Tab-separated table of C-alpha atoms in Angstrom:
chain	number	residue	atom	x	y	z
A	1	MET	CA	123.172	111.372	117.480
A	2	ASN	CA	120.284	113.376	115.554
A	3	ALA	CA	119.781	116.952	116.494
A	4	PRO	CA	116.803	117.574	118.592
A	5	GLN	CA	113.451	118.613	116.948
A	6	LYS	CA	112.229	122.073	118.083
A	7	ILE	CA	108.939	122.009	120.036
A	8	LEU	CA	106.592	125.087	120.320
A	9	VAL	CA	103.908	125.034	123.199
A	10	LEU	CA	101.325	127.258	122.625
A	11	LEU	CA	99.805	127.587	125.974
A	12	ALA	CA	96.162	128.972	125.948
A	13	HIS	CA	94.834	129.097	129.422
A	14	PRO	CA	92.726	132.302	130.389
A	15	VAL	CA	93.220	131.813	134.150
A	16	LEU	CA	96.560	129.913	134.367
A	17	GLU	CA	97.276	131.067	137.959
A	18	ARG	CA	94.104	128.811	138.981
A	19	SER	CA	95.039	125.894	137.223
A	20	ARG	CA	96.713	123.239	139.099
A	21	ILE	CA	97.685	120.861	136.170
A	22	HIS	CA	98.636	123.279	133.314
A	23	SER	CA	100.902	125.331	135.517
A	24	ARG	CA	102.276	122.265	136.939
A	25	LEU	CA	102.917	120.493	133.451
A	26	ILE	CA	104.575	123.821	132.250
A	27	ASN	CA	106.814	124.151	135.246
A	28	HIS	CA	108.098	120.626	134.949
A	29	VAL	CA	109.145	120.749	131.111
A	30	GLN	CA	110.111	124.139	130.201
A	31	HIS	CA	113.667	123.473	131.059
A	32	LEU	CA	113.989	120.744	128.220
A	33	GLU	CA	116.401	121.847	125.365
A	34	GLY	CA	114.691	122.608	122.191
A	35	LEU	CA	111.124	123.521	123.707
A	36	THR	CA	109.724	126.858	123.607
A	37	VAL	CA	106.810	127.775	125.990
A	38	HIS	CA	104.604	130.650	124.447
A	39	ASP	CA	101.801	131.730	126.633
A	40	LEU	CA	99.116	133.239	124.474
A	41	TYR	CA	97.087	134.856	127.136
A	42	GLU	CA	100.265	136.591	128.810
A	43	LYS	CA	101.427	137.855	125.362
A	44	TYR	CA	97.829	138.990	123.911
A	45	PRO	CA	95.764	139.925	127.033
A	46	ASP	CA	93.869	142.182	124.552
A	47	PHE	CA	93.589	139.446	121.962
A	48	ASN	CA	95.446	141.469	119.486
A	49	VAL	CA	97.599	138.813	118.051
A	50	ASP	CA	100.657	139.743	116.183
A	51	VAL	CA	100.314	137.600	113.119
A	52	LYS	CA	103.829	137.731	111.621
A	53	ALA	CA	105.549	137.255	114.820
A	54	GLU	CA	103.249	133.941	115.310
A	55	GLN	CA	103.945	132.762	111.994
A	56	LYS	CA	107.690	133.179	112.520
A	57	LEU	CA	107.581	131.130	115.556
A	58	LEU	CA	105.723	128.674	113.709
A	59	LEU	CA	108.571	128.471	111.151
A	60	ASP	CA	111.381	128.203	113.621
A	61	HIS	CA	109.789	124.899	115.190
A	62	ASP	CA	109.180	121.400	114.089
A	63	ILE	CA	106.337	120.403	116.356
A	64	ILE	CA	103.413	122.423	117.478
A	65	ILE	CA	101.588	121.812	120.464
A	66	TRP	CA	98.105	123.370	121.510
A	67	GLN	CA	97.940	123.019	125.260
A	68	HIS	CA	94.801	124.107	126.920
A	69	PRO	CA	91.838	123.077	128.984
A	70	PHE	CA	89.103	121.244	127.044
A	71	TYR	CA	86.369	123.971	127.351
A	72	TRP	CA	83.111	122.812	125.906
A	73	TYR	CA	84.754	120.366	123.918
A	74	SER	CA	87.108	122.931	122.301
A	75	ALA	CA	89.681	125.530	123.111
A	76	PRO	CA	89.602	128.712	125.208
A	77	PRO	CA	88.786	131.722	122.755
A	78	LEU	CA	92.125	133.039	122.482
A	79	LEU	CA	93.490	129.873	120.595
A	80	LYS	CA	90.422	130.123	118.423
A	81	GLN	CA	91.300	133.587	117.485
A	82	TRP	CA	94.946	132.662	117.207
A	83	LEU	CA	93.918	130.054	114.585
A	84	ASP	CA	91.704	132.462	112.546
A	85	LEU	CA	94.343	135.012	112.294
A	86	VAL	CA	97.491	133.185	112.084
A	87	LEU	CA	96.687	130.299	109.656
A	88	THR	CA	96.033	132.543	106.842
A	89	HIS	CA	95.064	131.597	103.092
A	90	GLY	CA	98.085	131.547	100.887
A	91	TRP	CA	100.379	130.979	103.955
A	92	ALA	CA	99.066	127.926	105.787
A	93	TYR	CA	96.622	126.361	103.197
A	94	GLY	CA	95.247	127.243	99.890
A	95	LYS	CA	97.020	128.125	96.807
A	96	GLY	CA	100.799	128.629	97.699
A	97	GLY	CA	99.777	128.011	101.422
A	98	ASP	CA	102.346	125.446	102.163
A	99	MET	CA	104.513	127.135	104.970
A	100	LEU	CA	103.674	124.335	107.630
A	101	LYS	CA	103.596	121.466	105.222
A	102	GLY	CA	105.335	118.504	106.984
A	103	LYS	CA	105.424	120.124	110.746
A	104	ALA	CA	103.588	117.903	113.218
A	105	VAL	CA	100.953	119.301	115.662
A	106	MET	CA	98.937	117.868	118.585
A	107	ASN	CA	96.707	118.889	121.546
A	108	ALA	CA	97.693	118.519	125.194
A	109	ILE	CA	94.464	119.046	127.087
A	110	SER	CA	92.836	118.562	130.606
A	111	CYS	CA	89.393	117.475	130.836
A	112	GLY	CA	87.107	117.654	133.963
A	113	GLY	CA	85.248	114.430	132.844
A	114	SER	CA	86.395	110.909	133.314
A	115	GLU	CA	87.721	108.871	130.350
A	116	ASN	CA	84.325	106.847	130.571
A	117	ALA	CA	82.519	109.875	129.961
A	118	TYR	CA	83.910	110.189	126.668
A	119	ARG	CA	82.672	107.302	124.732
A	120	GLU	CA	79.594	106.451	122.660
A	121	GLU	CA	77.834	105.012	125.663
A	122	GLY	CA	79.080	107.922	128.047
A	123	ARG	CA	77.807	111.146	128.916
A	124	ASN	CA	79.780	113.048	126.397
A	125	ARG	CA	78.893	110.334	123.443
A	126	PHE	CA	82.015	110.960	121.563
A	127	THR	CA	85.651	110.203	122.221
A	128	VAL	CA	88.101	112.835	122.720
A	129	ARG	CA	89.771	112.113	119.652
A	130	GLU	CA	86.701	112.497	117.839
A	131	LEU	CA	85.647	115.724	119.337
A	132	LEU	CA	89.291	117.180	118.254
A	133	ALA	CA	88.090	116.533	114.725
A	134	PRO	CA	88.375	120.357	113.942
A	135	PHE	CA	91.978	120.672	115.124
A	136	ASP	CA	92.718	117.358	112.921
A	137	GLN	CA	91.029	118.879	110.075
A	138	THR	CA	92.752	122.083	110.476
A	139	ALA	CA	96.335	120.145	110.570
A	140	TYR	CA	95.141	118.273	107.462
A	141	LEU	CA	94.228	121.280	105.675
A	142	CYS	CA	97.658	122.994	106.269
A	143	GLY	CA	99.536	119.665	105.237
A	144	MET	CA	100.633	119.031	108.822
A	145	LYS	CA	100.949	115.715	110.553
A	146	TYR	CA	98.244	115.435	113.505
A	147	LEU	CA	99.685	113.272	116.362
A	148	PRO	CA	97.448	111.746	119.046
A	149	PRO	CA	96.391	114.086	121.864
A	150	PHE	CA	98.083	114.143	125.218
A	151	VAL	CA	94.996	113.840	127.697
A	152	ILE	CA	94.545	114.214	131.287
A	153	HIS	CA	91.102	113.126	132.686
A	154	ASP	CA	89.343	113.918	135.825
A	155	THR	CA	91.188	117.022	136.755
A	156	TYR	CA	89.045	118.068	139.475
A	157	LYS	CA	89.825	114.778	141.505
A	158	LEU	CA	93.609	114.873	140.874
A	159	GLN	CA	95.892	114.937	143.974
A	160	GLN	CA	99.469	116.154	144.120
A	161	ALA	CA	100.946	112.797	143.607
A	162	ASP	CA	98.738	112.365	140.509
A	163	MET	CA	99.788	115.714	138.984
A	164	ASP	CA	103.413	114.943	139.774
A	165	MET	CA	103.331	111.624	137.662
A	166	TYR	CA	101.328	113.350	134.823
A	167	ALA	CA	104.150	116.184	134.735
A	168	ILE	CA	106.720	113.483	134.546
A	169	GLN	CA	104.683	111.489	131.938
A	170	TYR	CA	104.390	114.630	129.885
A	171	GLU	CA	108.138	115.263	130.068
A	172	GLN	CA	108.712	111.810	128.826
A	173	VAL	CA	106.427	112.298	125.891
A	174	LEU	CA	108.016	115.649	124.901
A	175	THR	CA	111.438	113.921	125.175
A	176	ALA	CA	110.464	111.227	123.031
A	177	LEU	CA	109.247	113.940	120.331
A	178	LEU	CA	112.130	116.224	120.826
A	179	TRP	CA	114.498	113.377	120.024
A	180	ASN	CA	112.281	111.593	117.317
A	181	ARG	CA	112.099	108.165	119.345
A	182	ALA	CA	108.847	107.058	118.022
A	183	GLN	CA	108.210	106.164	114.368
A	184	GLU	CA	104.853	107.351	112.372
A	185	ALA	CA	103.422	103.869	112.388
A	186	GLU	CA	103.643	103.864	116.186
A	187	TYR	CA	101.758	107.158	116.659
A	188	ALA	CA	99.068	105.714	114.325
A	189	ALA	CA	98.268	103.001	116.704
A	190	LEU	CA	97.984	105.288	119.770
A	191	LYS	CA	94.647	106.443	121.115
A	192	THR	CA	96.645	109.154	123.065
A	193	LEU	CA	100.473	109.882	123.328
A	194	ASN	CA	100.173	109.109	127.175
A	195	GLU	CA	100.265	105.536	126.028
A	196	LEU	CA	104.008	106.101	124.619
A	197	CYS	CA	104.875	106.398	128.340
A	198	PRO	CA	102.110	104.765	130.516
A	199	ILE	CA	101.870	105.616	134.233
A	200	PRO	CA	101.900	101.899	135.796
A	201	LYS	CA	98.521	100.748	136.795
A	202	ASN	CA	99.496	100.222	140.446
A	203	LEU	CA	100.484	104.001	140.856
A	204	GLN	CA	97.398	105.555	139.294
A	205	GLN	CA	94.526	106.911	141.807
């Protein structure tokens, strides 16, 4: 049996205690072997990011997950601060900047809007994947593989049973990543990583 991958979840939620879905996801997966959950708002309430410590964490893991609410089609400000400070020229990109080359990265996000709202004819005009292009490009610039996102829509309408099912789905997706159960070609065919372990239609809301 192959050794498991090491996953770093960079959790960025400014009011995690009010988040039903992100708290539920983290509480459900934090026991997984090989998984490190790093709460950026808990660690850096003053936004004073320890760059060296964050870079070491990145080096110690194979897969990086930016987990956050999809605020204004992007991430909460501390994650942007983290990106600006930690992914430095000459370390993450640019001349001699290949420390993250070959690692994988993805977003795990929650959206208040429905999936139908995120399409060309919908209210948001673009798909989630299109709106995540800055993260995709960041990964590309750093020589990382950008995986499809894990996305939860309609978060304001979720009932406890829905959140429980998404938590199980997230655990299954992370387990597949930890044990390298999907091939690169399979990822390329997916719109979201949720499709790796779909929730049966008859169980959805």
